Structure formats: structure tokens, C-alpha cells
Short mmCIF file of C-alpha atoms and ligand atoms in Angstrom, two decimals:
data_model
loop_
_atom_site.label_atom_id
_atom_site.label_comp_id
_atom_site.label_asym_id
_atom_site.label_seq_id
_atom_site.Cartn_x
_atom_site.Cartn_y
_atom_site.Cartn_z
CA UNK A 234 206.16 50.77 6.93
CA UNK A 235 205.51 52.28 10.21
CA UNK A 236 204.95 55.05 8.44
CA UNK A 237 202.40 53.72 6.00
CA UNK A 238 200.45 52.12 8.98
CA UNK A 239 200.13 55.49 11.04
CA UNK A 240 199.15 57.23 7.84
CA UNK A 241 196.23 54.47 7.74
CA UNK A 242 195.06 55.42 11.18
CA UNK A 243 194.89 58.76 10.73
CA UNK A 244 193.06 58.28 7.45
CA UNK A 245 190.52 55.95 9.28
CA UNK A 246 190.18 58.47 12.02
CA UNK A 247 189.60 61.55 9.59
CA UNK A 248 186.61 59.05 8.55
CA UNK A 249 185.39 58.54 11.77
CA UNK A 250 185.38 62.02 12.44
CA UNK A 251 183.92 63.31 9.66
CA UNK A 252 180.79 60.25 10.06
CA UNK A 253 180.58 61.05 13.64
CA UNK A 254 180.61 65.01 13.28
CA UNK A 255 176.89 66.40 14.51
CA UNK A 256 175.00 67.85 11.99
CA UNK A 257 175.06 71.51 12.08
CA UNK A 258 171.73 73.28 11.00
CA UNK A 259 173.67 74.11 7.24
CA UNK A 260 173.72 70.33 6.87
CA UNK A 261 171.13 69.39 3.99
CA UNK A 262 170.85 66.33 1.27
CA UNK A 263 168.59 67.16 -1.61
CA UNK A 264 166.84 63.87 -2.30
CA UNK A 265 165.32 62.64 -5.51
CA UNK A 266 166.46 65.18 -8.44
CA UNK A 267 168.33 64.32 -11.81
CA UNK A 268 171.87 64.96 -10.80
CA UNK A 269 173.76 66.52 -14.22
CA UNK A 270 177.59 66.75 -12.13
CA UNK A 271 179.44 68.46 -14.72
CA UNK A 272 182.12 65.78 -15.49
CA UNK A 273 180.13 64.75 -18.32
CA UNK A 274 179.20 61.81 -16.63
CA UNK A 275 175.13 60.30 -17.62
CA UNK A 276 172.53 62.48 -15.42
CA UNK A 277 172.37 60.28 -11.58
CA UNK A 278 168.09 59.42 -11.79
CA UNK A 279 166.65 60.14 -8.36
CA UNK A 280 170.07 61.31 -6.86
CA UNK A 281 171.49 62.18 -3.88
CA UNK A 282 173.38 65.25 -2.76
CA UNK A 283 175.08 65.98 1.10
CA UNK A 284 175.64 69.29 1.61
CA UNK A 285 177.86 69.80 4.75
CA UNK A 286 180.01 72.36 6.16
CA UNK A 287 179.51 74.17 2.56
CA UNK A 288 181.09 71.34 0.65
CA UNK A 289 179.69 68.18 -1.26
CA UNK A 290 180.13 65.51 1.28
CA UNK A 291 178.68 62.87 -1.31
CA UNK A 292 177.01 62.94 -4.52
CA UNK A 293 175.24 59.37 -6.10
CA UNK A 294 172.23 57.39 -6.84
CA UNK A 295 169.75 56.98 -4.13
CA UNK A 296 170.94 53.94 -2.11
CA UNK A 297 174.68 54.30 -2.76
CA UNK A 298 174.37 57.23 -0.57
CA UNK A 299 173.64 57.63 3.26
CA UNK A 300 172.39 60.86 4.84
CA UNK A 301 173.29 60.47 8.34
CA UNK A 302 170.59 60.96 11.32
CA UNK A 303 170.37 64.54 11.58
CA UNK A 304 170.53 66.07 8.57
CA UNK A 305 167.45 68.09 7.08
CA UNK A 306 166.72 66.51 3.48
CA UNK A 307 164.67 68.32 0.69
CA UNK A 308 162.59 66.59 -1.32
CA UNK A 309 163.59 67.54 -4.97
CA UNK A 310 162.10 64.74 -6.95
CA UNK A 311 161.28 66.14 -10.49
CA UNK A 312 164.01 68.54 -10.36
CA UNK A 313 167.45 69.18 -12.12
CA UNK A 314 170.63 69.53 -10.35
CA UNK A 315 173.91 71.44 -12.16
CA UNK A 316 177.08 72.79 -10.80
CA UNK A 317 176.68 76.73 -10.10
CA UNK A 318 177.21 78.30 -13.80
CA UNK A 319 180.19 80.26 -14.23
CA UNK A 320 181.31 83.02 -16.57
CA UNK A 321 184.77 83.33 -17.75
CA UNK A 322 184.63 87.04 -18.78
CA UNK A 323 182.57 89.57 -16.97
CA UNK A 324 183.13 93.39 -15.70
CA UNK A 325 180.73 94.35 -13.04
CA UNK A 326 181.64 97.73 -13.39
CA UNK A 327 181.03 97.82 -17.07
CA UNK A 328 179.10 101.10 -17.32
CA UNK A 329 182.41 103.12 -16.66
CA UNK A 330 180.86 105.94 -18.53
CA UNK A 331 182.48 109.64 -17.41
CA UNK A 332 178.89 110.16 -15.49
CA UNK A 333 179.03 107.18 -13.46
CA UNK A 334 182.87 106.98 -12.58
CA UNK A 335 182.29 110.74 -11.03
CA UNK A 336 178.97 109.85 -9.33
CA UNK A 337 180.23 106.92 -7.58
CA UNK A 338 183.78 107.43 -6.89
CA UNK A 339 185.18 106.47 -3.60
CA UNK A 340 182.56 103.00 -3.90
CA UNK A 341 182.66 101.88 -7.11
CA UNK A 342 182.35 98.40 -4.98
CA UNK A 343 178.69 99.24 -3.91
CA UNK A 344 178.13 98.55 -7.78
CA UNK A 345 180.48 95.77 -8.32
CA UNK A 346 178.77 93.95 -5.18
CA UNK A 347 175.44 94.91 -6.68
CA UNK A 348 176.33 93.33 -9.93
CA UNK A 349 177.92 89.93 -8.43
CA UNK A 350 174.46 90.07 -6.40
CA UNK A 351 172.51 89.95 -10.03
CA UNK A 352 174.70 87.04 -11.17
CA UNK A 353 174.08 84.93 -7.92
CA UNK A 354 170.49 85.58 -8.36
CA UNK A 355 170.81 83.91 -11.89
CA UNK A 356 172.82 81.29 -10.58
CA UNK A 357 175.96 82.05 -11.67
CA UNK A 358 178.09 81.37 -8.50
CA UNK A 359 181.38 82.35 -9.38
CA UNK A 360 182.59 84.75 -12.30
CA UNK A 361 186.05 85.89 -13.37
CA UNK A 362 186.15 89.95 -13.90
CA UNK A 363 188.92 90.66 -16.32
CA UNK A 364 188.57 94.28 -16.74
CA UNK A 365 188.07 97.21 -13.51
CA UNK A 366 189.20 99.04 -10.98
CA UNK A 367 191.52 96.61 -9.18
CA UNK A 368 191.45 98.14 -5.30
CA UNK A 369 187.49 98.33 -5.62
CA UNK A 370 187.27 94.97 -6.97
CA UNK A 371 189.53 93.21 -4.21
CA UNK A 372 187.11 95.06 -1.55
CA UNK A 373 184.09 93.21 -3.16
CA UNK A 374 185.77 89.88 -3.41
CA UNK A 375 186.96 90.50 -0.17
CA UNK A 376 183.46 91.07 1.14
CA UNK A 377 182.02 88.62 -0.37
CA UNK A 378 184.22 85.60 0.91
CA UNK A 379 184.33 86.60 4.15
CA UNK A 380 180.47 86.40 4.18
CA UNK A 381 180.10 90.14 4.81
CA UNK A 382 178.33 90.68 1.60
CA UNK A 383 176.49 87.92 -0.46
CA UNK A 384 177.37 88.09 -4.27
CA UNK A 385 178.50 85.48 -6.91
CA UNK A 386 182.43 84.46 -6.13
CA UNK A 387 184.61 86.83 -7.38
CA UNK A 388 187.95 86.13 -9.53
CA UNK A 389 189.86 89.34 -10.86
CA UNK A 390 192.65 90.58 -12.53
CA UNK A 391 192.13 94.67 -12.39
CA UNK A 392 193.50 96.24 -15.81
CA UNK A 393 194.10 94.51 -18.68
CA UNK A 394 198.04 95.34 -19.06
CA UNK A 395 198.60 98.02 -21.55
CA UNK A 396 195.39 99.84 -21.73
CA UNK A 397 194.68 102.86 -20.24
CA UNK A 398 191.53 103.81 -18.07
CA UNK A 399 187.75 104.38 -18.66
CA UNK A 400 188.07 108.25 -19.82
CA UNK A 401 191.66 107.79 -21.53
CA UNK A 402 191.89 107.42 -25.64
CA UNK A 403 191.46 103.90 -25.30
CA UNK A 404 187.84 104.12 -24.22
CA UNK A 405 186.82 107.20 -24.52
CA UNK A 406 188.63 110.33 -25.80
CA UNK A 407 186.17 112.87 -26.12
CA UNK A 408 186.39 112.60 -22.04
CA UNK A 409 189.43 114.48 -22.44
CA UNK A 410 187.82 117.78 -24.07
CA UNK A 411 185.49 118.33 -21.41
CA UNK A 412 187.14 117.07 -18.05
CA UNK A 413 190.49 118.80 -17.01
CA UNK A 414 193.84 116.23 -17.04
CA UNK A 415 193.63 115.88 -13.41
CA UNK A 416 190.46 114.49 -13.11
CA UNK A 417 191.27 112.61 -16.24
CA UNK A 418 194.07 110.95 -14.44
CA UNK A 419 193.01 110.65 -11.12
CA UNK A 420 189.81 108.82 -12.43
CA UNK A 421 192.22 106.44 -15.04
CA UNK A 422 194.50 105.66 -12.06
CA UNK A 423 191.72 103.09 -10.43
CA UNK A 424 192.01 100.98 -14.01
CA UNK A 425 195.79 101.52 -14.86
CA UNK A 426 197.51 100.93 -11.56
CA UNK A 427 200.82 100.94 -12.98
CA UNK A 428 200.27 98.70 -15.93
CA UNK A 429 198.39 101.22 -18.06
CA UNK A 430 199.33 102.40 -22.13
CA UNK A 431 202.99 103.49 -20.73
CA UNK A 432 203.79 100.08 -20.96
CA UNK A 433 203.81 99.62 -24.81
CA UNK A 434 206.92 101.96 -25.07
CA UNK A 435 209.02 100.10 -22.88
CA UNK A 436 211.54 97.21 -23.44
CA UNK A 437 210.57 93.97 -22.29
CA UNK A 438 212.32 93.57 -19.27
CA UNK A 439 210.81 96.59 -17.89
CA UNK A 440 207.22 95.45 -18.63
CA UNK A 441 208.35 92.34 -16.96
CA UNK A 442 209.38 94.54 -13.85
CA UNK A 443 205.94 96.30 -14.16
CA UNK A 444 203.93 93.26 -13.90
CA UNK A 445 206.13 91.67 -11.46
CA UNK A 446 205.15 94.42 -9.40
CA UNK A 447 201.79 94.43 -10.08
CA UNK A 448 201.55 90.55 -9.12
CA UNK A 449 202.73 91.11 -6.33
CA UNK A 450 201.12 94.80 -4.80
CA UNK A 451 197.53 93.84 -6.68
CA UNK A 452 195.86 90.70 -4.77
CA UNK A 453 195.13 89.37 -7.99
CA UNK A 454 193.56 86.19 -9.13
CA UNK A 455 195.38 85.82 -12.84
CA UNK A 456 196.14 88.45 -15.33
CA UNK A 457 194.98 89.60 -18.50
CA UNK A 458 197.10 91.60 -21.05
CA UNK A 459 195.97 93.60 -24.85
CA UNK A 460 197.94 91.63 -27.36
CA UNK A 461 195.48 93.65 -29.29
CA UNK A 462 195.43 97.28 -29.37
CA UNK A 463 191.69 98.35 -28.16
CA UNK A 464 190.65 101.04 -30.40
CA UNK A 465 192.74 100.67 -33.41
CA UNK A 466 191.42 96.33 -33.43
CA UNK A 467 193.81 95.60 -36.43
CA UNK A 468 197.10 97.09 -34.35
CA UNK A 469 199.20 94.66 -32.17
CA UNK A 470 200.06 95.81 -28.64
CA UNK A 471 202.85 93.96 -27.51
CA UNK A 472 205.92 92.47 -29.19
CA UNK A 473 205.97 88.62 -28.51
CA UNK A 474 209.14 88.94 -26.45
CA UNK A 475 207.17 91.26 -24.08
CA UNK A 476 203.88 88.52 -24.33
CA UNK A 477 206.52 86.22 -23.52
CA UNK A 478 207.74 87.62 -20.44
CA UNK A 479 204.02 88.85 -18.82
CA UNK A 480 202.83 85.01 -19.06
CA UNK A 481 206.19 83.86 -17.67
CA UNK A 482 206.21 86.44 -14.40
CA UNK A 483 202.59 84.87 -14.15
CA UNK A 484 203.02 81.72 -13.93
CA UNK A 485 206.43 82.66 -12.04
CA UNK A 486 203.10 83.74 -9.13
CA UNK A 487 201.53 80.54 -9.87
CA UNK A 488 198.70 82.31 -11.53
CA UNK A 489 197.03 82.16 -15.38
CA UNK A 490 197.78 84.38 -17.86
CA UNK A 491 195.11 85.72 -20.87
CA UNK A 492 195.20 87.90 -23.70
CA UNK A 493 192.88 90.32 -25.02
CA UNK A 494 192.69 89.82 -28.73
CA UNK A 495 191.24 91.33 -31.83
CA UNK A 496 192.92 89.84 -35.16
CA UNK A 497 194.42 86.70 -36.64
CA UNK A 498 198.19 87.66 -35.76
CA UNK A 499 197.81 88.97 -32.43
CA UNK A 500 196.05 85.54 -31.42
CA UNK A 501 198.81 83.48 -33.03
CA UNK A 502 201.32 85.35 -30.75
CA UNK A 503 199.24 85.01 -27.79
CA UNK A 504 199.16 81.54 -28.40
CA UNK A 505 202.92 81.77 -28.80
CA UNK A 506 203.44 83.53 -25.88
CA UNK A 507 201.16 80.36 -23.92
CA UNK A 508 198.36 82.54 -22.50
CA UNK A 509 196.11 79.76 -20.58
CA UNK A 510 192.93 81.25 -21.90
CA UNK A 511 192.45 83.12 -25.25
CA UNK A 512 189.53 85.75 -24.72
CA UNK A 513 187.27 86.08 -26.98
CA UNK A 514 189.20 84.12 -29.17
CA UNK A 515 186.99 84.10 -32.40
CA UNK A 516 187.03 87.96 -32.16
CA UNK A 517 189.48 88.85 -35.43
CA UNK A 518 187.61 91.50 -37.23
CA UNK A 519 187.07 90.26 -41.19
CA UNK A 520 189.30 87.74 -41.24
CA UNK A 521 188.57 84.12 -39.96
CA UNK A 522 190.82 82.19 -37.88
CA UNK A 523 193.46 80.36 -40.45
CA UNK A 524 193.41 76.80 -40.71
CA UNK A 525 196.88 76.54 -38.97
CA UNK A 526 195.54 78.30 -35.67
CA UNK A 527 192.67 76.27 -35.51
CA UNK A 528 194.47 73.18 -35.44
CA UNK A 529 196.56 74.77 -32.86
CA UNK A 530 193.87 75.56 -30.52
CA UNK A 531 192.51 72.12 -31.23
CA UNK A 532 195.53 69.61 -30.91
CA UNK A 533 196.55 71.62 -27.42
CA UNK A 534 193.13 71.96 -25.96
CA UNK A 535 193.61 75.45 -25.82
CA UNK A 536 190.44 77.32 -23.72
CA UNK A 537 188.93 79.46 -26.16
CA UNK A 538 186.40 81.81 -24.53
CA UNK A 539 184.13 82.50 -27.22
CA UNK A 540 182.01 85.17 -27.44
CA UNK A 541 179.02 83.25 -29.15
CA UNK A 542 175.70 85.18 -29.91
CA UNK A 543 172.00 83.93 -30.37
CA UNK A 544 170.48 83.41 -34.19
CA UNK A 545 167.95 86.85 -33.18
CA UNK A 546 171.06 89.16 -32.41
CA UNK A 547 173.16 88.03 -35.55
CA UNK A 548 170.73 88.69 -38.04
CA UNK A 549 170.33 92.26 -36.20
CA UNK A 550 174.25 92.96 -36.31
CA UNK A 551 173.75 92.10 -40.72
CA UNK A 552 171.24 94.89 -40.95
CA UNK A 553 172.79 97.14 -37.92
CA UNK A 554 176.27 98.36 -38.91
CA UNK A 555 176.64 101.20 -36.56
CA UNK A 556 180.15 101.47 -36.81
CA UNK A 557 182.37 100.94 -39.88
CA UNK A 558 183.01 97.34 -40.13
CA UNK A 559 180.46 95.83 -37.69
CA UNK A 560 178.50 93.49 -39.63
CA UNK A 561 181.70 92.17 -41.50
CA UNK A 562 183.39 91.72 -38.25
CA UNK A 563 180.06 89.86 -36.60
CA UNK A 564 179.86 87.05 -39.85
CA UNK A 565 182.93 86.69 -39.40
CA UNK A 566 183.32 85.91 -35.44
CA UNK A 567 179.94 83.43 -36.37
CA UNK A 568 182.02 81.70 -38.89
CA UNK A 569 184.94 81.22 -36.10
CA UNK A 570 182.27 79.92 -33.72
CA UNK A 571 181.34 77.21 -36.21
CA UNK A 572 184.45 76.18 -36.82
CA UNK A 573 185.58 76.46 -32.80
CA UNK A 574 182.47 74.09 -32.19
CA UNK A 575 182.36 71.76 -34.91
CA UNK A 576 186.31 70.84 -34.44
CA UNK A 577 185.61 70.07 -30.83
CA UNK A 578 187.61 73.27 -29.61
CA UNK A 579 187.58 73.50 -25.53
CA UNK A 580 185.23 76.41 -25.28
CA UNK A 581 184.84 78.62 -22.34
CA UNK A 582 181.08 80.48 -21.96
CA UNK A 583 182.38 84.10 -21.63
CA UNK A 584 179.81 87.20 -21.95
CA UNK A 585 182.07 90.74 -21.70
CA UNK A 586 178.68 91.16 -19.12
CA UNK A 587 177.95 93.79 -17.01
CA UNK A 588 175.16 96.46 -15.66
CA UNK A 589 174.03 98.86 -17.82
CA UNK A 590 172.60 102.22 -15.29
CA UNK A 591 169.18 103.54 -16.72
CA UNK A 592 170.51 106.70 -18.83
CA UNK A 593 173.11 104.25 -20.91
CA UNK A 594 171.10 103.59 -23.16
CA UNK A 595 170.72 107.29 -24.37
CA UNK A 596 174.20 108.17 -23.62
CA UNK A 597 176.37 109.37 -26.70
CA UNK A 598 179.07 106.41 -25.69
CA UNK A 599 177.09 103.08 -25.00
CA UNK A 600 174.45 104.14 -26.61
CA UNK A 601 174.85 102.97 -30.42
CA UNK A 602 175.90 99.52 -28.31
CA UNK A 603 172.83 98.95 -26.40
CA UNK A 604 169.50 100.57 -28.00
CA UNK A 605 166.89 97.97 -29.23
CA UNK A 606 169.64 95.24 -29.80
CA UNK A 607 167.63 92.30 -29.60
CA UNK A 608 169.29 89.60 -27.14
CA UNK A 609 171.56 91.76 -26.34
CA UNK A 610 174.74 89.43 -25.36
CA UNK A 611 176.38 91.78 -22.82
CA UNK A 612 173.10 92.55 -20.34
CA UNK A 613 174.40 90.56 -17.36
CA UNK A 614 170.69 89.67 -16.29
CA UNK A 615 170.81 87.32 -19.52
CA UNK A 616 174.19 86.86 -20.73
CA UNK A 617 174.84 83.47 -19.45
CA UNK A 618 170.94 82.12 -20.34
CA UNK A 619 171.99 83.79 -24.21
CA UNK A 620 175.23 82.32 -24.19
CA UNK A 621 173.65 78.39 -23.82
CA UNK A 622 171.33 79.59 -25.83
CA UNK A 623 173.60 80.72 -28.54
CA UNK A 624 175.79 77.62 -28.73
CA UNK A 625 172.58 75.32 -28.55
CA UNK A 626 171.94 76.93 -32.40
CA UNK A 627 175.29 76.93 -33.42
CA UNK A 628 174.97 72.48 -32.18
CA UNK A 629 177.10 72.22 -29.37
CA UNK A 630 176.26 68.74 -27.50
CA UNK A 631 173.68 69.97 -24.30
CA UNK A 632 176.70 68.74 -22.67
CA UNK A 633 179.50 70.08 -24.06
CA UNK A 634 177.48 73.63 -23.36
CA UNK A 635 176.88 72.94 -19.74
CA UNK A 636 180.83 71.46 -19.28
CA UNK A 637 181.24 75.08 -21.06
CA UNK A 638 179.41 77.36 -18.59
CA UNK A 639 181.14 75.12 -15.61
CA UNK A 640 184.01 72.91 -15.31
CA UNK A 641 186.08 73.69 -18.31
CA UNK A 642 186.12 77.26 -16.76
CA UNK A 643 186.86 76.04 -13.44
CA UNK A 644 189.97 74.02 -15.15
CA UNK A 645 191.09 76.22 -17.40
CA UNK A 646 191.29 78.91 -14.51
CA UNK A 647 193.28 76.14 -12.24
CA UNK A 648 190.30 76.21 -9.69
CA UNK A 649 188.95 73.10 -10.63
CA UNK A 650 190.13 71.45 -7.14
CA UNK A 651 187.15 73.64 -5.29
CA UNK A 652 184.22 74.45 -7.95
CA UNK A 653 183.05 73.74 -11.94
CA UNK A 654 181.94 69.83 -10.58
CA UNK A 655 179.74 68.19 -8.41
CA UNK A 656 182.09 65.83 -6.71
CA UNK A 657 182.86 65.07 -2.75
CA UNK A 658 185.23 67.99 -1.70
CA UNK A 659 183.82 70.74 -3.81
CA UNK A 660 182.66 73.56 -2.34
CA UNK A 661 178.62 73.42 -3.03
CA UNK A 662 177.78 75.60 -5.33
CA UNK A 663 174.69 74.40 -7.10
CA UNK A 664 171.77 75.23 -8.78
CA UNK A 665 168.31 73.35 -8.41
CA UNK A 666 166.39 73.78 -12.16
CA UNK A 667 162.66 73.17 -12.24
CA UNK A 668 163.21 71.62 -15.91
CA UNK A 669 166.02 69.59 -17.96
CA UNK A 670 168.59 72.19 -19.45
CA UNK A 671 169.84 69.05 -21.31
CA UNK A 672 166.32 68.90 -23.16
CA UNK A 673 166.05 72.64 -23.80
CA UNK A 674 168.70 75.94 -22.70
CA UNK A 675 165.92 77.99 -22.12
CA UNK A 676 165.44 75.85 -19.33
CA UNK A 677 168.87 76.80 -17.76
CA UNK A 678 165.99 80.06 -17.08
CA UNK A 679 163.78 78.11 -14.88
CA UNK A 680 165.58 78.46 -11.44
CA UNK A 681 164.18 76.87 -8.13
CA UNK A 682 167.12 77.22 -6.12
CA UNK A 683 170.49 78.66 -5.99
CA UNK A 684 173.27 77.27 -3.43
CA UNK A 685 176.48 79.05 -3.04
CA UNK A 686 179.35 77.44 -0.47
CA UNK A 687 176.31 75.61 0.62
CA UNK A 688 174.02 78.47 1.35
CA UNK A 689 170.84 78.22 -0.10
CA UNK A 690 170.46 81.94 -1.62
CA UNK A 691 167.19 84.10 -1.07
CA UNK A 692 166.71 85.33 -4.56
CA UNK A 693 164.25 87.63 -4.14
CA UNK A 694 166.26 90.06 -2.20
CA UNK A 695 169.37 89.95 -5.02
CA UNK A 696 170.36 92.54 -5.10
CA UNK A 697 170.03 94.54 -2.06
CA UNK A 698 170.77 97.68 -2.59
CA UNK A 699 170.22 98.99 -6.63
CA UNK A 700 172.75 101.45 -8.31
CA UNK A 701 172.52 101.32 -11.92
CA UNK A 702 170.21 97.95 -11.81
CA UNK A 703 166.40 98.86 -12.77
ZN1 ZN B 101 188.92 91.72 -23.98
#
């Protein structure tokens, strides 16, 4: 009891503290805009937000909350609040062509930085990179929360386990006729860091030894593994055993565990395994997801990052099929999105976005990916705008999209405590729209303001210094 009545006290003088502390000059309250929170809550009419010490201090209807003497207040009548977008899939160093690993090794965060930089500027505030060079993406993260550089919030996991790196016969094999094995290596090394191709020989305890290892050297925010092969789609990578034990020594860190997968059976033993997120989960080349998955990923809520593309791009990819396969594989992944959306799945916007430098369009490896491809899903100027554009034609709910690009990310990645809502405690990460996205997702395009951690972001100088951005 004595206890109980100390704990009180302290409670009520946490309150007092935090209602007496002086505003600093971060302090704001926007005043007067349509508050959409992300809990799927009805928009607030003529709400309230208080913005201090880079959190949401309190979020409600004009005249349930108080902005205390002090604090600056911007008038944003007419406007639309949402919770800083998110994307559950990007690689800001996407454009890992043999040309551009070369010309920028030794700061291949200069272009990570400069592509978290053209995400903030398009308000998406934090993204989750499941695919680089590990040590150059911790510098960027690192940079970026500690203030030192300003750039969307940065989540990673370095190399998918099992895959090699950017000039190896995963991605590109030709690489290997023209640049001697030591370069070769040395340049794979920044992907693989230990958990490269190597792994798929071995037994699953040593895999589980590899990635135990990796955990705990990398400074990494979850992990993603192929349960897929990545050139040969149709080929499984790892035995379920060995799926078994990478999402158990991840969870044994306290962090999630996804899967990279390309085909029916290699999802089902992901699923098996108990990945936390599926990406790009209706990806299964020409055959749709069987009936018995679905339910699956329906009845356990499973987060299906879904790789969903606009009406203009699908009918290009039926006329376009620039590699074997292609247009089968693309009707296919929009039947899977149907299904996914009209069985309620929990659906995760993810984009596989990143910068594309000026000659990749004409180069003989991204090329055939990028030329004239109209809305092209993977630009990461547009990806997230496409993506709620996408799922608006397929009829996802305005809400259920907007609960898609935010908090069933934030959830799904166990960060849901700090970010994906607008809720007292969060840290603020907001975005001020001049127009309803609820009404229209093209509105989701018509930015007034972005606020990261609080900060109100100057746009106009995203990014600051250009690398392969035009
Ligand atoms: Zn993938």
C-alpha cells in the first residue's frame, strides 16, 4: 500500500513536471486541421496536435486539448494531418550496378543518406531497408539519429541471408567476365558479411551459428533471409529446419524475422518457419497463392507486404514481356493482390524502392527494368504515392491503405510503441496534406509540411548533396 501511494506521487509529480516544463522554441500545436491518427479511428474535425520535445504531447478535438502559454501554434485549418508514411521494403542503394559500386566505394552512405533524404522529402519518415551493404547502412542510420544528417529513419537488416553480393551470380554474373575475382569479392563482401550463398551448403546448426553471429557483430534492426532462390525464382533456398532455426536465433535477439519469397512452396515454409513479415508475399511466379495459404495468412493476421502496382503499369507488364515469363508472373501477383485485399489480409505498403543514377536507364542490367515503364513502382520519388494509388484501384478501404503505409508497418516491425500512430508518446512524425487522402490518393501528393521527431523538415533542400538523384 505504501507502495501504491508513493507510486501515485511520483505519477502526479511526472504530471506536474511535464505541465510546468517551459516551452522550448521546438514546442508547436498545429491548430485547426482534420486529424486522420492512424488507429483507424473517424478523422478529429478542427483538431489539435502538441508537439513537444519531438513527441506528441496530446492529440484531440479543439477544446479537449490545452496548448499551454508559450507554445507557438500554426494555424492549419483546411488541412490534413497523417502519421509520417512508412515503407516496409526499400534499398537506398538499389542501383548496385558494377559502375556505381566502383565509383563510390569507401561511401556508399553519401548515397544511402541521399536516398533517405528523397523519402523524407516525400514524407515518408521512417523506412525499413532490407537489402545493402550492412556497415554503410549502420553509418547512415547512425547519422541520421544522432541528428548529424537529416534523412527519413532508417531500419536495416544488411544482406538478405543466403544471397551473395551485387556482382556475384545472384545479381549479376556477367560481372564476373570482366572484373578479376578479387575485386569481385572484395566488392560482394559489403552485401554478404558472412551470411552470403555459402550458407545454403551448410547444415542447420551452422547457419544458425552464422546468423547468431551476424545478430550479434551487425547492429541490425531485424533480418531478412531467401527462402527463395533469387535467380532461379522457382528453386527453394533453405530447408525448413534451417528457416526454422534463422527466425528462432532472431527472435532469440528480440528482433523480427522475414523471408524473401518467390513461389507457392517457399511461402508456405516461410510461414512455417513463423517469419513476422512475408515480403512480397503475392510474388509466386504463375501460380496463385492456394486457397489453404490464404486462409493461413488470413486467420493469423499474417503481414503480407505486397508489392501492389497501379492499373497504367499492369496493362504495360501484359504487352511488355522482357524476360521469359514476365507478363504471366505480373497477372498472376494482380490476382494474389485481389485476393490479399478482398479477404481482409493485413497488408504492409512495401515498394523494393530505390534511386536509379542517370545512365541506368541505358545500362545493359537495369535497363530492360526501367526504360519507359509507365508508373514505374520501384522509382523511390513515387513509390509510396503509386503504392496508395495502386491499392485504391484494386478497393482497399482509404483507410485500410493509409493503416497500410503506417501503423500496420510500425506493428508488424514491433516499433509500434514510438511511430505508425498519432497518439501521446509517439515520437512526431507527421505529415501536414493540403487535401483529404481519404477522398482521393493522389492527394497523399499534395504535401504542405513534413515533421520528423518533431522537426518541421525544409523540403526544398532534400536532398543536399545529389549522387545518382537528377
Ligand atoms: Zn525480396
Amino acid at each position: 500500500m505504501t507502495r501504491y501511494i508513493a507510486m501515485v506521487a511520483l505519477i502526479v509529480a511526472g504530471l506536474v513536471m511535464i505541465a510546468a516544463t517551459p516551452a522550448t522554441e521546438n514546442d508547436f500545436a498545429l491548430v485547426g486541421a482534420t486529424v486522420i491518427d492512424g488507429t483507424g479511428a473517424k478523422p478529429i474535425k478542427n483538431g489539435v496536435i502538441l508537439i513537444r520535445d519531438g513527441r506528441i504531447a496530446a492529440v484531440g478535438a479543439s477544446g479537449s486539448v490545452v496548448v499551454p502559454a508559450g507554445i507557438r501554434t500554426v494555424d492549419s485549418a483546411g488541412k490534413y494531418v497523417i502519421p509520417g508514411l512508412m515503407d516496409a521494403n526499400v534499398h537506398l542503394f538499389l542501383d548496385a550496378e558494377p559502375e556505381n559500386v566502383l565509383k563510390y566505394e569507401g561511401h556508399y552512405e553519401d548515397l544511402i543518406i541521399e536516398a533517405a533524404q528523397i523519402a523524407l522529402k516525400n514524407g515518408v519518415t521512417t523506412v525499413f531497408d532490407t537489402w545493402g551493404p550492412r556497415a554503410a547502412l549502420v553509418n547512415a542510420r547512425n547519422q541520421i539519429n544522432s541528428g548529424a544528417a537529416v534523412g527519413s529513419r532508417i531500419y536495416l537488416a544488411g544482406n538478405i541471408i543466403g544471397f551473395t553480393g551485387p556482382l556475384s551470380s545472384d545479381f549479376f554474373p556477367d560481372a564476373q567476365k570482366v572484373f578479376s575475382e578479387n575485386v569481385v569479392n572484395r566488392i560482394d563482401k559489403y552485401w554478404e558479411q558472412g551470411v552470403g550463398g555459402e550458407l545454403l551448403w551448410m547444415t542447420p546448426d551452422e547457419v544458425r551459428a552464422k546468423v547468431r553471429a551476424y545478430i550479434e557483430n551487425g547492429n541490425l534492426d531485424f533480418i531478412k533471409y531467401g527462402s527463395s532462390g533469387h535467380v532461379n525464382e522457382q528453386f527453394i533456398a533453405f530447408s525448413l529446419e534451417t528457416q526454422r532455426a534463422i527466425v528462432e536465433e532472431a527472435h532469440r535477439a528480440g528482433i523480427t524475422a522475414q523471408a524473401h519469397s518467390t513461389s507457392v512452396e517457399s511461402l508456405k515454409m516461410e510461414i512455417e518457419a513463423g517469419v513476422d513479415i512475408m515480403q512480397h508475399c503475392d510474388v509466386t511466379g504463375p501460380e496463385p497463392i492456394p486457397a489453404a495459404t490464404l486462409k493461413v495468412i488470413i486467420d493469423r493476421k499474417l503481414p503480407c507486404s505486397a508489392m501492389v502496382v497501379t492499373n497504367k503499369q499492369l496493362d504495360w507488364t501484359k504487352s511488355h514481356n522482357f524476360r521469359p515469363g514476365y507478363s504471366d508472373e505480373s497477372k498472376t501477383r494482380d490476382l494474389n493482390d485481389r485476393n490479399l485485399i478482398k479477404m481482409g489480409a493485413t497488408l504492409l505498403l512495401t515498394t523494393d524502392a530505390g534511386l536509379f543514377g542517370p545512365d541506368s536507364a541505358s545500362s545493359p542490367l537495369l535497363g530492360p527494368y526501367l526504360k519507359d515503364v509507365p508508373d514505374l513502382p520501384t522509382r523511390l520519388q513515387d513509390a509510396d504515392y503509386l503504392w496508395l494509388q495502386a491499392v485504391s484501384e484494386r478497393g482497399l478501404s482509404p483507410m485500410d491503405a493509409l493503416q497500410a503505409a503506417t501503423r500496420n508497418i510500425a506493428v508488424a516491425y514491433g516499433k509500434a510503441k514510438e511511430i505508425g500512430t498519432l497518439e501521446p508518446g509517439k515520437r512526431a512524425d507527421l505529415v501536414v496534406l493540403n487535401a483529404d487522402p481519404l477522398e482521393d490518393p493522389r492527394n497523399y501528393r499534395n504535401i504542405q509540411l513534413v515533421v520528423k521527431d518533431g522537426i518541421a523538415i525544409d523540403r526544398d533542400k532534400l536532398p543536399i548533396k545529389r549522387y545518382l538523384s537528377e
